[in-house]
Coordinates of N, CA and C in Angstrom, one line a residue:
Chain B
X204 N -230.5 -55.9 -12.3 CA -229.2 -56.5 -12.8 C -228.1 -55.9 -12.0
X205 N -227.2 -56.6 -11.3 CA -226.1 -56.3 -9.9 C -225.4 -55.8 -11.4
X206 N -224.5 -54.4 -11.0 CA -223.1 -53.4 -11.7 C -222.4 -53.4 -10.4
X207 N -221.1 -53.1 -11.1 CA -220.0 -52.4 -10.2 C -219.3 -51.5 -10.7
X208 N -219.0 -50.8 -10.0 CA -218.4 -49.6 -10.6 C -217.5 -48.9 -9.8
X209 N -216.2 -49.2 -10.3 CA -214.7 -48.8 -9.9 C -214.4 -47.0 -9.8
X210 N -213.9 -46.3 -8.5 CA -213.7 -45.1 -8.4 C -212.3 -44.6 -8.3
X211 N -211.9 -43.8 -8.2 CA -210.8 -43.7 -7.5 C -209.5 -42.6 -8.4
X212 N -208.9 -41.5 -7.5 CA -207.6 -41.4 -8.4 C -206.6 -42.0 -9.5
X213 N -206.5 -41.7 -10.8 CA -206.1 -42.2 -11.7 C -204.3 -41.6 -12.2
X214 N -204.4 -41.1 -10.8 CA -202.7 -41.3 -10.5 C -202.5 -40.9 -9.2
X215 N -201.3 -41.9 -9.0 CA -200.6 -41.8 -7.3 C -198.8 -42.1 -7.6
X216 N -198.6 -41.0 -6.5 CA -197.5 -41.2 -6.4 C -196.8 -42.5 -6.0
X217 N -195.5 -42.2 -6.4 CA -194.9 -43.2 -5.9 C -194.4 -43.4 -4.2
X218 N -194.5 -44.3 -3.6 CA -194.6 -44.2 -1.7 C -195.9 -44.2 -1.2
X219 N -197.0 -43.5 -2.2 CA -197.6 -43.2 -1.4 C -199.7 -44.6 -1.0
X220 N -200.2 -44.1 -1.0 CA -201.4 -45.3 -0.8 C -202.6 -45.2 -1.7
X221 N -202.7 -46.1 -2.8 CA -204.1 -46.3 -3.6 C -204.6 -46.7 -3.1
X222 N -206.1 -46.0 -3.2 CA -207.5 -46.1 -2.6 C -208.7 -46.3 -3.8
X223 N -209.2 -47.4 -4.0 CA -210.2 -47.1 -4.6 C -211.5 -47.4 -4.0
X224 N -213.0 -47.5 -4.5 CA -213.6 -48.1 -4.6 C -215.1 -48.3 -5.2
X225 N -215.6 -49.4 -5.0 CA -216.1 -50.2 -5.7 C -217.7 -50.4 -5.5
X226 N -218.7 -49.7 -6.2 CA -220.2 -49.1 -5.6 C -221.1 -50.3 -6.4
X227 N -221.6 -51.1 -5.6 CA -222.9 -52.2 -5.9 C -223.9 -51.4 -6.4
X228 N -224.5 -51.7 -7.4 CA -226.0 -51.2 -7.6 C -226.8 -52.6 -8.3
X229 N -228.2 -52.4 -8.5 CA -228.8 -53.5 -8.8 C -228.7 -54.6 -7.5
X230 N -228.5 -54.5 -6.3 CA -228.4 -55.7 -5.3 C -227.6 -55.1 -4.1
X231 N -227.8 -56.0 -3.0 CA -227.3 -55.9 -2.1 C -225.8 -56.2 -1.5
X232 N -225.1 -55.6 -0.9 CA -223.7 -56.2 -1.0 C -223.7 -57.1 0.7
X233 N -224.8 -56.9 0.9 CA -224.9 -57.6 2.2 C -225.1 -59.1 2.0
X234 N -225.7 -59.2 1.1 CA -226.3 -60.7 0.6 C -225.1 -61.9 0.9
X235 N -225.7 -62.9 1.6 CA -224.7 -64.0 2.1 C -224.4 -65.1 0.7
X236 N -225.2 -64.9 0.1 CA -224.5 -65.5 -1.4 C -223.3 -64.9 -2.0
X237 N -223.2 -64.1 -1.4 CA -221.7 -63.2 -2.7 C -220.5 -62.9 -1.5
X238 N -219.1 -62.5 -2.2 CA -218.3 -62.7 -1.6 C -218.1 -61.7 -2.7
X239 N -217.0 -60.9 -2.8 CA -216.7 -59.6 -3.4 C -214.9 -59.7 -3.7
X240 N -214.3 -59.3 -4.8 CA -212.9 -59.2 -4.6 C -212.3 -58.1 -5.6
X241 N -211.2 -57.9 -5.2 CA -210.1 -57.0 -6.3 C -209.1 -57.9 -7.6
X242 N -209.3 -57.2 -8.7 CA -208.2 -57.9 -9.6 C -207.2 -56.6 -10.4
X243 N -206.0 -56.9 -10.5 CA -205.6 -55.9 -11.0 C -204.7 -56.8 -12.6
X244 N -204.4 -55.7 -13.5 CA -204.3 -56.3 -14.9 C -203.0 -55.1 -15.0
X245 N -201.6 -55.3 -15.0 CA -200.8 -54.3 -15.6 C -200.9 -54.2 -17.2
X246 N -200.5 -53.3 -18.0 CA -200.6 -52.9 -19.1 C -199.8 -54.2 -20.1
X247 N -200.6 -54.8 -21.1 CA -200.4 -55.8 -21.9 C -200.2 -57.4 -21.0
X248 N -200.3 -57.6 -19.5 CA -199.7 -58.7 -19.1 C -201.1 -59.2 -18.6
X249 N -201.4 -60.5 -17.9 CA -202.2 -61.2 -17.2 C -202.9 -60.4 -15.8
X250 N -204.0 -60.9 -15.5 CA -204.7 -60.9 -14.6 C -204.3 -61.4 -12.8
X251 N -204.4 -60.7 -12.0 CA -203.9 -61.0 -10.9 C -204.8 -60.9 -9.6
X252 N -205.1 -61.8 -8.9 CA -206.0 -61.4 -8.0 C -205.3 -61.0 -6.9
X253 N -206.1 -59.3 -6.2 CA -205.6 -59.0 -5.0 C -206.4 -59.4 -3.6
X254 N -207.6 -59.5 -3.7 CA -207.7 -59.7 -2.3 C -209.7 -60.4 -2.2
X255 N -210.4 -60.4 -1.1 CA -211.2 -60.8 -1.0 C -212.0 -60.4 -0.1
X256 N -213.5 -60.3 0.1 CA -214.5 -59.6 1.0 C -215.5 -60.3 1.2
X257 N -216.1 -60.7 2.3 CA -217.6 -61.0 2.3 C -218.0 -59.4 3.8
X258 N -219.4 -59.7 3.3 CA -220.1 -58.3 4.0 C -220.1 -58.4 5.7
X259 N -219.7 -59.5 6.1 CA -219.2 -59.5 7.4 C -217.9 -58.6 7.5
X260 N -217.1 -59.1 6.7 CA -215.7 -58.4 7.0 C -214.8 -59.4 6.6
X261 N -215.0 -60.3 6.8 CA -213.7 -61.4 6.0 C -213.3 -61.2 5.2
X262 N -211.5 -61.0 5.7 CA -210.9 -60.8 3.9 C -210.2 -61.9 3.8
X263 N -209.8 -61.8 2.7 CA -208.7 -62.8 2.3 C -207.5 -61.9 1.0
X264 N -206.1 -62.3 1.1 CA -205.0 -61.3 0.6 C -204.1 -62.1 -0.1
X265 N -204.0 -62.2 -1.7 CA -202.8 -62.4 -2.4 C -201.7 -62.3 -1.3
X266 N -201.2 -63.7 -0.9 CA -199.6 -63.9 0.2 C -198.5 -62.7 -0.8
X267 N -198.7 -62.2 -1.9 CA -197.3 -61.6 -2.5 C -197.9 -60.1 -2.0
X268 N -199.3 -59.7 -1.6 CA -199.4 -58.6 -1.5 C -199.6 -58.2 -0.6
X269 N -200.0 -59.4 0.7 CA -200.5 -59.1 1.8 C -200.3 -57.7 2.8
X270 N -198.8 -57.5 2.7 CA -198.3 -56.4 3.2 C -198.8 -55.1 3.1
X271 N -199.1 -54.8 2.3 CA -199.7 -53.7 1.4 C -200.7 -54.0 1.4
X272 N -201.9 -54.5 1.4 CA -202.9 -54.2 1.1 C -204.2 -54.1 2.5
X273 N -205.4 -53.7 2.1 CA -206.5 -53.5 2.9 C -207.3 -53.3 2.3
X274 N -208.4 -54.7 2.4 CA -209.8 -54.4 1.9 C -210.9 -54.2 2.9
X275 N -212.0 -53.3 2.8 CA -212.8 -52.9 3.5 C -214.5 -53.2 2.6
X276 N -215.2 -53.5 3.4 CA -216.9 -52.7 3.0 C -217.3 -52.0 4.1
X277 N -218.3 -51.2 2.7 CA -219.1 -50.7 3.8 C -220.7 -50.8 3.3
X278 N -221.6 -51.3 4.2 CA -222.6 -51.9 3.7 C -223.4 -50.8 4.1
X279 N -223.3 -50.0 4.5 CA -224.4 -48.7 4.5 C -224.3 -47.6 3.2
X280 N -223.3 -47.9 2.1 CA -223.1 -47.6 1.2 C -223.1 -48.7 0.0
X281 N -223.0 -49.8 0.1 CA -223.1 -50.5 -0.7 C -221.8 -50.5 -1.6
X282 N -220.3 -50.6 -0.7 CA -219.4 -50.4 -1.2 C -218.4 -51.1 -0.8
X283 N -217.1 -51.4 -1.5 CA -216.0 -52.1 -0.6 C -215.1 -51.5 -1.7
X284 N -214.0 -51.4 -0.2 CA -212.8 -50.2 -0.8 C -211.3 -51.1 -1.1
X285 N -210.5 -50.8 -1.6 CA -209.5 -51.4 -1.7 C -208.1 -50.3 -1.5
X286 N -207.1 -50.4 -0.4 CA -206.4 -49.6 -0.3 C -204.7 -50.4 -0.2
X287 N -203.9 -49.6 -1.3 CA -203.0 -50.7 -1.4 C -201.7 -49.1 -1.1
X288 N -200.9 -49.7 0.0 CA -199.9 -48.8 0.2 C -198.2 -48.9 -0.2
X289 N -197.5 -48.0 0.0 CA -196.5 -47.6 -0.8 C -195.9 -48.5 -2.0
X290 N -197.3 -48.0 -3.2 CA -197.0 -48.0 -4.2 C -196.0 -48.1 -5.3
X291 N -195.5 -48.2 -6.0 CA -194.1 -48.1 -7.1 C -195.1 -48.7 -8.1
X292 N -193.9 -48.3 -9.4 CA -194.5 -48.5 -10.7 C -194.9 -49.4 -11.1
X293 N -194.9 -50.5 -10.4 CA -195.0 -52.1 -10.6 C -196.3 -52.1 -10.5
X294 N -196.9 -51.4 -9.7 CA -198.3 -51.1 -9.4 C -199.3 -50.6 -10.0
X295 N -198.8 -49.7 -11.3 CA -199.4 -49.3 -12.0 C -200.0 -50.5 -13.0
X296 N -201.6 -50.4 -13.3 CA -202.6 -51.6 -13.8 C -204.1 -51.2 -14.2
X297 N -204.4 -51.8 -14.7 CA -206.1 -51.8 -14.1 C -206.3 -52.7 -13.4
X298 N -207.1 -51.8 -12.5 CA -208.0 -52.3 -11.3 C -209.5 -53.0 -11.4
X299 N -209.7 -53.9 -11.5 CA -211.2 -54.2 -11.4 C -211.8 -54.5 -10.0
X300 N -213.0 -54.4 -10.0 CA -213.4 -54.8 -8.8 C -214.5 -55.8 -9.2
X301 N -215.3 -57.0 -8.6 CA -216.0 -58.2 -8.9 C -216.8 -58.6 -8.3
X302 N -217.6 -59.3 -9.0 CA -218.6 -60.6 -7.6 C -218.0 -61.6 -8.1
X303 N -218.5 -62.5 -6.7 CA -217.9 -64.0 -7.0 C -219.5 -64.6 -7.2
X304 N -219.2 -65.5 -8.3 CA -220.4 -66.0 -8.3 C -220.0 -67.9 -7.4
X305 N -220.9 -67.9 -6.6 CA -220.8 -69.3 -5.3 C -222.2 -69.6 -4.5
X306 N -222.1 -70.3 -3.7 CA -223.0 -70.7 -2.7 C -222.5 -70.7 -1.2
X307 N -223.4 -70.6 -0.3 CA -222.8 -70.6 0.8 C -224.1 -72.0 1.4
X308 N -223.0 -72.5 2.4 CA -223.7 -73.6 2.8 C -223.5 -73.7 4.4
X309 N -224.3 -73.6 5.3 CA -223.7 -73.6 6.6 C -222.7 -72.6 7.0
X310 N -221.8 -72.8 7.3 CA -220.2 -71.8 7.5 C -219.5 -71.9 6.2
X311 N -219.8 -72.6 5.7 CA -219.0 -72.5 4.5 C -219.1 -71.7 2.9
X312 N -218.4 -71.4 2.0 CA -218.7 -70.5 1.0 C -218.5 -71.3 0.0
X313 N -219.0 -72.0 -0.6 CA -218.3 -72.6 -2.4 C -218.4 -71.4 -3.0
X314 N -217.0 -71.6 -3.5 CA -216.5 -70.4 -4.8 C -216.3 -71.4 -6.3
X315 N -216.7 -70.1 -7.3 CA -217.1 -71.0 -8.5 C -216.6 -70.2 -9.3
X316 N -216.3 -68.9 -9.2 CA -216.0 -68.0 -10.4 C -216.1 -66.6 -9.9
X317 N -215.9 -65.6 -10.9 CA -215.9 -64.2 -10.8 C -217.2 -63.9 -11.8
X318 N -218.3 -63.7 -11.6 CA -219.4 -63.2 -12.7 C -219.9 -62.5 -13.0
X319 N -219.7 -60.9 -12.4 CA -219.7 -59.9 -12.5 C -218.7 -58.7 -12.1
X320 N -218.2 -57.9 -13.2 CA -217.2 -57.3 -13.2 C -217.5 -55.7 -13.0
X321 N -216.7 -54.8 -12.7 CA -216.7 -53.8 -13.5 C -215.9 -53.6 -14.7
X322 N -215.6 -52.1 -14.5 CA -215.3 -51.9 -16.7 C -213.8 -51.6 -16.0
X323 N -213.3 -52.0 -14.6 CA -212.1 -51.1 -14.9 C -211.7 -49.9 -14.4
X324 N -210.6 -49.6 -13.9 CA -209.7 -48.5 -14.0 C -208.8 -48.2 -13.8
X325 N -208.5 -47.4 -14.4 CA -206.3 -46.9 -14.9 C -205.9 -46.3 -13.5
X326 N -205.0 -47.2 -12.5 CA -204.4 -46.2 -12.3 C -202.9 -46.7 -12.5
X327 N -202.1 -45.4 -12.7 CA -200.9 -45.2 -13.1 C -199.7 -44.4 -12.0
X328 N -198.8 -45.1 -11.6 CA -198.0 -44.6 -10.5 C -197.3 -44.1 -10.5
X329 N -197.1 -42.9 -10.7 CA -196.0 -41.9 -11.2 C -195.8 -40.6 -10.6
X330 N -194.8 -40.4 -10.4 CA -194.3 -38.3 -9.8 C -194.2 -37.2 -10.8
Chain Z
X169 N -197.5 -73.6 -3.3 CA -197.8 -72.1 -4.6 C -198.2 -73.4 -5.7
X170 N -199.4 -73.4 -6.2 CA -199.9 -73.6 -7.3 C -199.5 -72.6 -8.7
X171 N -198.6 -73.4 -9.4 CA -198.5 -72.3 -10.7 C -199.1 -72.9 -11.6
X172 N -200.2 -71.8 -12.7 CA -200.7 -72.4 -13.8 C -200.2 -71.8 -15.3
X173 N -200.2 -72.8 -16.2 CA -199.3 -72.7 -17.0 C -200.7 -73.0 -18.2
X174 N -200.7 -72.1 -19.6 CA -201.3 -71.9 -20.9 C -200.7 -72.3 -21.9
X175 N -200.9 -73.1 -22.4 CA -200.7 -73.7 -24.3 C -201.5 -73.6 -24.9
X176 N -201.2 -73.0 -26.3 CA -200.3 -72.2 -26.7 C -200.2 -70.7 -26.0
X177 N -199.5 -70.4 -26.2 CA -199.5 -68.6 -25.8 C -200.7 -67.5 -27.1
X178 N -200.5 -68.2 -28.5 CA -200.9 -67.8 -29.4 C -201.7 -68.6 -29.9
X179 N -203.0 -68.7 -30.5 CA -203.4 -69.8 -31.0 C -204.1 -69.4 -32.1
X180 N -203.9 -69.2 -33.5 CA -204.3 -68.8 -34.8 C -205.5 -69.3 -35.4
X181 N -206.8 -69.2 -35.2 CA -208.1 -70.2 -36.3 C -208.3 -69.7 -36.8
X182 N -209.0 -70.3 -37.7 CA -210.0 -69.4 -39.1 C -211.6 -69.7 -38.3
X183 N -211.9 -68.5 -38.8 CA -213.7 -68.6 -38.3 C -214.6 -69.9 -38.9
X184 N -215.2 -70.4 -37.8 CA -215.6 -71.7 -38.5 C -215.0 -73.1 -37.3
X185 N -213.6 -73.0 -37.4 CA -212.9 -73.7 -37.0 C -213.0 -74.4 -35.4
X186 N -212.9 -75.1 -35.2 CA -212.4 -75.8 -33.8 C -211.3 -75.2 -33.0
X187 N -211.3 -74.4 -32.1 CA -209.5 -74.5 -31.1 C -209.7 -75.1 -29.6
X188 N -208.4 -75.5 -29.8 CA -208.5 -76.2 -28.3 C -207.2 -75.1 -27.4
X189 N -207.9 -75.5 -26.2 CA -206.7 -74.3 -25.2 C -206.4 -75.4 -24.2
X190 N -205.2 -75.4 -24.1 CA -205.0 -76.1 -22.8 C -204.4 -74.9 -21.4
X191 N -204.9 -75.4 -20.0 CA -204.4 -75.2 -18.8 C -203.8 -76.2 -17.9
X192 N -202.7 -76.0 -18.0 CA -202.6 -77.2 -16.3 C -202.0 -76.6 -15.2
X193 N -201.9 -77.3 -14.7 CA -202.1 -76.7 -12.9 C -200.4 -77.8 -12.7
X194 N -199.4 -77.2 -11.6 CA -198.3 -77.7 -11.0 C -198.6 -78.5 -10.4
X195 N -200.1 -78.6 -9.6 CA -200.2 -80.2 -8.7 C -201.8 -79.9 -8.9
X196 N -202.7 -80.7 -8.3 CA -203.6 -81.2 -8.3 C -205.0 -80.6 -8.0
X197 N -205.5 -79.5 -8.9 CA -207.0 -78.8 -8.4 C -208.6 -79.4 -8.3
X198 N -208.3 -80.5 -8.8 CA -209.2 -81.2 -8.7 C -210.3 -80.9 -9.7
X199 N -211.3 -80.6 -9.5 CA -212.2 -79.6 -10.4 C -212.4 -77.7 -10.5
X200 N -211.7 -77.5 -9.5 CA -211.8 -76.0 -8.8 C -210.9 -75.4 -10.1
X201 N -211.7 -75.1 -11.5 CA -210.9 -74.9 -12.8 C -212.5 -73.7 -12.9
X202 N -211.8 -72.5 -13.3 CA -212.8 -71.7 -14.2 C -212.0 -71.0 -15.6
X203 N -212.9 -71.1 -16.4 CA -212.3 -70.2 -17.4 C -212.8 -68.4 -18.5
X204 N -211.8 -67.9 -18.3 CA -212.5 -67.0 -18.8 C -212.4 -66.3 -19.7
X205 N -212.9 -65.0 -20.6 CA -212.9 -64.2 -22.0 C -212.5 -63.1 -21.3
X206 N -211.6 -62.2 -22.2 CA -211.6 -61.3 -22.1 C -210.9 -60.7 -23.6
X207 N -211.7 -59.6 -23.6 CA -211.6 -58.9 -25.3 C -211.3 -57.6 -25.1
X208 N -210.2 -57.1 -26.1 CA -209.2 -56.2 -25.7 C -210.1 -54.7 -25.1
X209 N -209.8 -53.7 -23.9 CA -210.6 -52.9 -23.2 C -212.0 -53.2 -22.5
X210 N -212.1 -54.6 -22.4 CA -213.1 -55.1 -21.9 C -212.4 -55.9 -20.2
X211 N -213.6 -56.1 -19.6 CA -213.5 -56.8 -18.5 C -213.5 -58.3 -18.3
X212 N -212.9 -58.9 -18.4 CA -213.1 -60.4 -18.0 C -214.5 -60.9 -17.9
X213 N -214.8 -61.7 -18.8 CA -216.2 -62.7 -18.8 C -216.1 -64.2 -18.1
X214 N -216.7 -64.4 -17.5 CA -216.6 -65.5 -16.9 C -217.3 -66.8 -17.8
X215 N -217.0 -67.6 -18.4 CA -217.1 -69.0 -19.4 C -217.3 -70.1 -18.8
X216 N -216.8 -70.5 -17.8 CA -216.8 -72.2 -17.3 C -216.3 -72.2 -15.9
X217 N -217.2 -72.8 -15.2 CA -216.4 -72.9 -13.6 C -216.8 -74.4 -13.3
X218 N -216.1 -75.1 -12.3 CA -216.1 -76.7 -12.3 C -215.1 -77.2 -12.8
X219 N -214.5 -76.5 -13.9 CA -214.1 -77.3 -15.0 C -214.8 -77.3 -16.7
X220 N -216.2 -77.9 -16.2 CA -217.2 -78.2 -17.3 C -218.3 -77.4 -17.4
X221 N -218.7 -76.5 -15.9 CA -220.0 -76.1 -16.3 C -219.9 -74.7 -16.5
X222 N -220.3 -74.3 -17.9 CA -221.2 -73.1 -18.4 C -221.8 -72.3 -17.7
X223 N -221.4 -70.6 -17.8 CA -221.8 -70.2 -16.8 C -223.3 -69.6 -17.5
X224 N -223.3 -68.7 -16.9 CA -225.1 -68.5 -17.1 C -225.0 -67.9 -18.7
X225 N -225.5 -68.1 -19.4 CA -225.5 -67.1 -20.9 C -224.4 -67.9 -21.6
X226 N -223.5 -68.4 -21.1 CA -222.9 -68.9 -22.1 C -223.2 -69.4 -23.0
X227 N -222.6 -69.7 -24.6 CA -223.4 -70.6 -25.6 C -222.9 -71.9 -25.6
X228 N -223.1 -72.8 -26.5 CA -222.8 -74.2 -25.9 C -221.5 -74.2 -26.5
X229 N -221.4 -73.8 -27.7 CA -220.0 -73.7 -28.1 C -218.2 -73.8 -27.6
X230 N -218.9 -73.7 -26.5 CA -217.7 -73.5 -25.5 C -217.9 -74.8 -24.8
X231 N -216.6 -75.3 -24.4 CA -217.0 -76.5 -23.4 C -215.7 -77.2 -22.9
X232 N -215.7 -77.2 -21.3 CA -214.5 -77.0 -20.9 C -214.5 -78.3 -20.3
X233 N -213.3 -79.4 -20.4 CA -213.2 -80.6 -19.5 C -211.8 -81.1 -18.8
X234 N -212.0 -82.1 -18.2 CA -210.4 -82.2 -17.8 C -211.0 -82.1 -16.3
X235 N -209.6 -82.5 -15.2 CA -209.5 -82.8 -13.9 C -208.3 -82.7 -13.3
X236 N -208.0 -82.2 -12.2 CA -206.6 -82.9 -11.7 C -205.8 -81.8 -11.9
X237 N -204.8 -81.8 -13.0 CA -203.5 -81.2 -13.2 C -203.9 -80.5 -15.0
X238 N -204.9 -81.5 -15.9 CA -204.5 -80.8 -17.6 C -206.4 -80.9 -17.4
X239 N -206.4 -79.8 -18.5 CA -207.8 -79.3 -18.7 C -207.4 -78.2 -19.9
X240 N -209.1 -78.3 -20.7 CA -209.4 -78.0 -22.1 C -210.3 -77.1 -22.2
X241 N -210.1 -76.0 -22.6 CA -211.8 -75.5 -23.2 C -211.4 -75.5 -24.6
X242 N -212.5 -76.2 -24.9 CA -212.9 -75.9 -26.6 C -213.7 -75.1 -26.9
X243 N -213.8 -74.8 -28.6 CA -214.6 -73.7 -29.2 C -215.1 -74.7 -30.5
X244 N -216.1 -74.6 -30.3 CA -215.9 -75.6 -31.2 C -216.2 -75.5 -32.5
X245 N -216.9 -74.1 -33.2 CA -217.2 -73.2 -34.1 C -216.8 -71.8 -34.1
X246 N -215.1 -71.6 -34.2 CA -215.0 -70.2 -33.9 C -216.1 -69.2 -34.4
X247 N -216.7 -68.1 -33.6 CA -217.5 -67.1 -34.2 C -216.3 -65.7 -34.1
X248 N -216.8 -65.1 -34.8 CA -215.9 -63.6 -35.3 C -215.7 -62.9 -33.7
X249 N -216.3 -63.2 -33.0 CA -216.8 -62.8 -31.7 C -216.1 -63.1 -30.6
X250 N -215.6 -64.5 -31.1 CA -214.7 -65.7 -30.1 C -213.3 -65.2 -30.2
X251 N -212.9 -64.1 -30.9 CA -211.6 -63.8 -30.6 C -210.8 -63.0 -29.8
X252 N -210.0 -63.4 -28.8 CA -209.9 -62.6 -27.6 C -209.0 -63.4 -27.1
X253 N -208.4 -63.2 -25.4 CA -207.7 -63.6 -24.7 C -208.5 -64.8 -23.9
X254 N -208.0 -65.6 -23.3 CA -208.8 -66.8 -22.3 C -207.9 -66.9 -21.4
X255 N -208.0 -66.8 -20.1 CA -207.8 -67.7 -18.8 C -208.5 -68.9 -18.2
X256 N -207.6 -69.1 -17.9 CA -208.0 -70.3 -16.8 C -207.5 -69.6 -14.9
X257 N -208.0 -69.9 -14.5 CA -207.8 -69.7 -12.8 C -208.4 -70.9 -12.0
X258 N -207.5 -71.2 -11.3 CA -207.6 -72.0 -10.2 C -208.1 -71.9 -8.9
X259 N -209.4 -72.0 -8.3 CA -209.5 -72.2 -6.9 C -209.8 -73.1 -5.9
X260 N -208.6 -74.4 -6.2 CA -208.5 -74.8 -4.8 C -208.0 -74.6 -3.6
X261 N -206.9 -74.0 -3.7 CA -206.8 -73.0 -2.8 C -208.3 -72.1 -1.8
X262 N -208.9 -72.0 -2.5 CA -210.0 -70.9 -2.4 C -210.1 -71.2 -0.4
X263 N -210.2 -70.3 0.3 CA -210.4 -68.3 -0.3 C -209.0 -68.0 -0.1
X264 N -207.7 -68.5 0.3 CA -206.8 -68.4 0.6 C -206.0 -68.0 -0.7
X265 N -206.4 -68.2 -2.0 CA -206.0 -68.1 -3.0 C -205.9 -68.2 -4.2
X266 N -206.6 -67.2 -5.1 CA -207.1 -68.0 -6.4 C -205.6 -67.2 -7.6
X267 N -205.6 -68.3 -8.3 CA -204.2 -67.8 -9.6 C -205.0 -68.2 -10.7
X268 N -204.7 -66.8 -11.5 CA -204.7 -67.3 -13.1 C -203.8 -67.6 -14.0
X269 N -204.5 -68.2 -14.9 CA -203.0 -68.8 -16.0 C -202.5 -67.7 -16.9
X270 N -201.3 -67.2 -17.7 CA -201.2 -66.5 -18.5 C -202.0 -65.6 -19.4
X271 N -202.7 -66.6 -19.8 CA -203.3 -67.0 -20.8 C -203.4 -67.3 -22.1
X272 N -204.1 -67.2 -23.3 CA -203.8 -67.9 -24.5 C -204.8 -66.8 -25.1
X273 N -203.6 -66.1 -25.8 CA -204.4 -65.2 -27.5 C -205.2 -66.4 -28.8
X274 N -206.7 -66.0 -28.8 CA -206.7 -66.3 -29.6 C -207.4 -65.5 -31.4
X275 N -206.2 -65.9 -32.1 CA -206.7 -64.5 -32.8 C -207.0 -64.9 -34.7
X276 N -207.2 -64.3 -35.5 CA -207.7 -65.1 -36.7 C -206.3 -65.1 -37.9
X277 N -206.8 -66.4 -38.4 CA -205.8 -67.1 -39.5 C -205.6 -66.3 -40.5

């Protein structure tokens, strides 16, 4: 059964760059069926997606975050990182990291949903 | 910019009960509609993608329809269990962009 499981500093300054990430077990993150992404949840409000991965390297970037952000894998770890820079309080959320559940057909990817999550984690942006 | 918008914000049933949640979308996703659970310190459960289809494990209870711009998941037996937050997210956009809706508390009578 595919987990994920969110790492990372659970506080950063303000200015400065969150780094997390996000370790596959139960499956391969290489697998051409999955596509991988980031969501973050500020305290009491809605869900937001940040960004997107498949194990080639293809991302894709929330246009409001694009600036700031950088997703990576690394498939010799079974991992993809998410690093979002100069921070402020706005930033402060939980972080999830996900699979997408889709098909891929030819060059192309059908996306269908998010179907595997992890549990989460706090980080909070503050001096 | 697709913006998606949740009615009610709050939605009150008694266990037992029927609730309906609506989503609509600013212009037109076609079917590219998923919906999801989420229960307070938990992670987002994924419920319905298509629009209509059930994702793996889901119970039937749940059942989501609609096209285009307005779309529904029903519940159609609240269980003690069914109470929580729901989204809807949109990806036609996809991969360039997926948004979720507010969402809609639903919580008991």
């Amino acid at each position: 059964q595919l987990q994920l499981q969110e790492s990372g500093p659970g506080l950063v300054k303000p200015s400065e760059t969150l780094s997390l990430t996000c370790t596959v077990s139960g499956g391969s993150i290489s697998s051409s069926s999955y596509y991988w992404g980031w969501i973050r949840q500020p305290p009491g409000k809605g869900l937001e997606w940040i960004g997107s991965i498949y194990y080639s390297g293809s991302t894709y970037y929330n246009p409001s975050l694009k600036s700031r952000v950088t997703i990576s894998v690394d498939t010799s770890k079974n991992q993809f990182s998410l690093k979002l820079s100069s921070v402020t309080a706005a930033d402060t959320a939980v972080y999830y990291c996900a699979k997408y559940l889709g098909s891929s057909w030819y060059s192309h990817y059908y996306y269908y949903g998010m179907d595997v999550w992890g549990q989460g984690t706090t980080v909070t942006v503050s001096s | 910019e697709i913006v998606m918008t949740q009615s009610p914000a709050t939605l009150s049933v008694s266990p037992g009960e029927r609730a309906t949640l609506s989503c609509r979308a600013s212009q037109s996703v076609s079917s590219n509609l998923a919906w999801y659970q989420q229960k307070p310190g938990q992670a987002p459960r994924l419920l319905i993608y298509g629009a209509s289809t059930r994702a793996t494990g889901i119970p039937a209870r749940f059942s989501g329809s609609g096209s285009g711009t307005e779309f529904t998941l029903t519940i159609s037996s609240l269980q003690s269990e069914d109470f929580a937050v729901y989204y809807c997210q949109q990806y036609n956009n996809w991969p360039r962009r997926l948004t979720f809706g507010p969402g809609t508390k639903v919580d008991i009578k």
